[in-house]
Amino acid sequence: MNTALSWIKAYVPDLDVTDQEYTDAMTLSGTKVEGFARLDKNLEKIVVGQIKKIERHPDADKLIVCQVDIGGEMIQIVTGAPNVKEGDKVPVVLDGGKVAGGHDGGPLPEDGIQIKKGKLRGVESCGMMCSIEELGSDRNMYPDAPESGIYILPEDTEIGADAVEVLGLHDTVFEYEITSNRVDCYSVIGVAREAAATFGKEFHPPVVTETGNGEDIHDYLEVSVENTDLCPRYCARMVKNIKLAPSPEWMQRRLAASGIRPINNIVDITNYVMEEYGQPMHAYDYDLIAGHKIVVKCAKDGDTFQTLDGIERKLDKNVLMINDGEKEVGIAGIMGGENSKITDDVKTMVFEAACFDGTNIRLSAKRIGLRTDASGKFDKGLDPNNAEAAINRACQLIEELGAGEVVGGMIDVYPVKREESRVAFDENKINQLLGTDISKEQMIQYFEKIELRYDEEKNEIVAPTFRQDIHCLADLAEEVARFYGYANIPTTLPSGAATTGKLSEKLRIEELAREVAQFCGFSQSMTYSFESPKAFDKLLIPQDDKLRQTVTILNPLGEDFSVMRTLPLNGLLTSLATNYNRRNKDVRLYELATVYLPKALPLTELPDERVQFTMGMYGSGDFFTMKGVVEEFFDKAGMTERPKYDPDCGHPFLHPGRKADIIYSGTTVGYIGEIHPDVADNYKIGEKVYVAVLDMPLIDQFVSFDRKYTGLAKYPAVTRDLSMVVPNEIMVGQIEDMIVQRGGKILESYELFDIYEGAQILAGHKSVAYSITFRAKDHTLEDKEVSAVMEKILHGLRGMGIELRA
């Protein structure tokens, strides 16, 4: 957004700052100035002169010699300009002065062009008469300037006056970067309000006077809004007896400085109010509106519409349109139509100032391929309460400029009025948030500068509807900070529990899992959460298995990344396969992989995201090696109970005879086993692969980081070896349960040191041997104590069908 400083000063008349001071202060207070350009850059010693006499050059057919009065002094200037005549008043740069550029309108030299007294074809010339391009401007800002030739000043211009001042070039144009949440600052009034608050000056917005004759617009026009969600407010006023003419110079200059080309008084007024109030407006030829009716409704799929630029636009059911009684006459918030445009023959027109849904305008502009100044403002989400002030301002300018007769009254379709927002005020919390010590009274003064009211009874700050960014206490704190001055906020250390640097319980457990895995020789793997549906086939997952119920990606990179994984093995096995195919031996990988389990399909809420501690290996090691890693993790995590293993588990991707669910304290927390040979073949891994998966949310509830230490044993231990013949269906875990159950307080530990099956063992049986250690904490054990406990253990084992080996 660009504005001229002179326009800002029209509403902040006491503003007296340099361009750099304005830039720095406004940027620090939140209205960022990207840069500025002085319109009078490199313009020196340029005055108003009047041509008194013109003679032909004696030695050049295309040159003339002019005697120019510059105010009490006559100078001679030689020129080739074809458009000057005696009596014309023109800008004249004197000897030693500067102009911004050449008459060709090319790029302006950085330091301008200095003019010196000299001779042209033997005739002395003591200065130069200037074109508008030589003054650093163009015909967009001065449409009355000739395409080539000297700029002619009005007849009533004072001779000898500062021509730069007469042309309004002692001004600066500032370029702002406005954030989308500050819609109010997409207007000159909004920026001026911020400037007044920043520099502590009085803000004087335009005073809008009542306009309109004794007639009633309702007798001329009918307006209905069928979609009030996309058009929350629609205001319309009428003007009769239109008199098209150029707008006054001050309006043309302000529009041109904002990058808008002046056209005529009616068009310029709509553009002027759009820049001044930030409210786009549109004018329709009343005589071209069928049925004298305006209907706001959406288009139909397949409709086409010719906009003011003469291009056919393809519409759909989501594009909001302005219609008359028979046809579409404009695309709401974007551009009017060719069929209702204002022409030189217009007699009566309808002014429109409406508020449209910003999201819809942005999407519609993108779909039809048309973005305009109006849509750029609408898509930020405008304040509907601003529409009435803007349309009344436009009608005021119509009357002031004599452009027409305003019809009395206004049609206002505004079913749900937008109310001011309120935020509870707490100066202590604001100071705590900012690290400041600002008084309540000082904060309220800052708020009053920007028209935020304080409701003392409710202790609330009331934000006007044009401040759509004020929602919570943090927003109030931002207002305080920017006017108190960010540079004035003292440096303080952050406070709160976060400064202790302590990891959460969940992160501590995950960090422990990494430490155990790396200690046991595993390297961390990181795989994609996006997978191919074909991964379920490779893992032998049945078609009706709930693991195939996945979250599907709406815009996947391809089929290989089209679903969110529901189990973590595919990525890990793919990584193991890559290592195997590259002939890496003894590979061990782990990953804390997140799986995504939908609670219902189609999705009605976010899926259950679960982190699973996944380990995989091939090469050295077997099922029991992986089992040892799992139990090492349990031990380090303070899970003191002995886990159990249930071989009767599903998991079709695991070897049917070498798999088990891991059960802790009655809860299945994961699974372990050898990968099914067919699955290994699917991944082209030619060795046995072992995996273990632990569900971390289930593990978390059993973890304890409390540690209790005991002193070194004072009394000797007693060891007994136990060799048994055990039926094959009995697992060693059942034997260990019996040892623990019957061992009592003096049982210190047990260790399986041999399992054997062969010809020397009864068919259907196996030989199992344990070393059992006993120790008492308070005395030396006697043989009879140990024997009594051993007898209990043996009695329990015999009851299971186990016999001592001879």
Short mmCIF file of C-alpha atoms in Angstrom, two decimals, residues 713 715-720 739-750 772-793:
data_model
loop_
_atom_site.label_atom_id
_atom_site.label_comp_id
_atom_site.label_asym_id
_atom_site.label_seq_id
_atom_site.Cartn_x
_atom_site.Cartn_y
_atom_site.Cartn_z
CA ALA A 713 25.28 -58.78 50.88
CA TYR A 715 26.19 -63.32 54.22
CA PRO A 716 27.21 -66.05 51.79
CA ALA A 717 24.98 -67.46 49.07
CA VAL A 718 23.98 -71.09 48.60
CA THR A 719 23.64 -72.48 45.09
CA ARG A 720 21.66 -75.50 43.93
CA ILE A 739 10.53 -71.33 41.19
CA VAL A 740 9.57 -67.77 42.12
CA GLN A 741 6.29 -68.85 43.73
CA ARG A 742 7.89 -71.55 45.92
CA GLY A 743 11.30 -69.93 46.44
CA GLY A 744 10.17 -67.57 49.19
CA LYS A 745 12.21 -64.72 50.69
CA ILE A 746 15.56 -66.45 50.51
CA LEU A 747 15.42 -66.91 46.71
CA GLU A 748 17.93 -64.45 45.25
CA SER A 749 18.13 -65.43 41.59
CA TYR A 750 17.85 -68.24 39.06
CA ILE A 772 19.27 -71.39 41.70
CA THR A 773 20.86 -69.03 44.24
CA PHE A 774 19.62 -68.56 47.83
CA ARG A 775 20.72 -65.95 50.36
CA ALA A 776 19.37 -64.53 53.61
CA LYS A 777 19.85 -60.86 54.46
CA ASP A 778 20.23 -61.31 58.20
CA HIS A 779 22.04 -64.64 58.73
CA THR A 780 24.00 -67.45 57.14
CA LEU A 781 21.70 -70.02 55.61
CA GLU A 782 21.75 -73.55 56.95
CA ASP A 783 21.45 -76.54 54.72
CA LYS A 784 18.09 -77.55 56.13
CA GLU A 785 16.56 -74.16 55.22
CA VAL A 786 17.70 -74.45 51.64
CA SER A 787 16.62 -78.10 51.42
CA ALA A 788 13.13 -77.25 52.69
CA VAL A 789 12.68 -74.60 50.03
CA MET A 790 14.07 -76.85 47.30
CA GLU A 791 11.61 -79.55 48.32
CA LYS A 792 8.71 -77.09 47.89
CA ILE A 793 9.98 -76.16 44.43
#
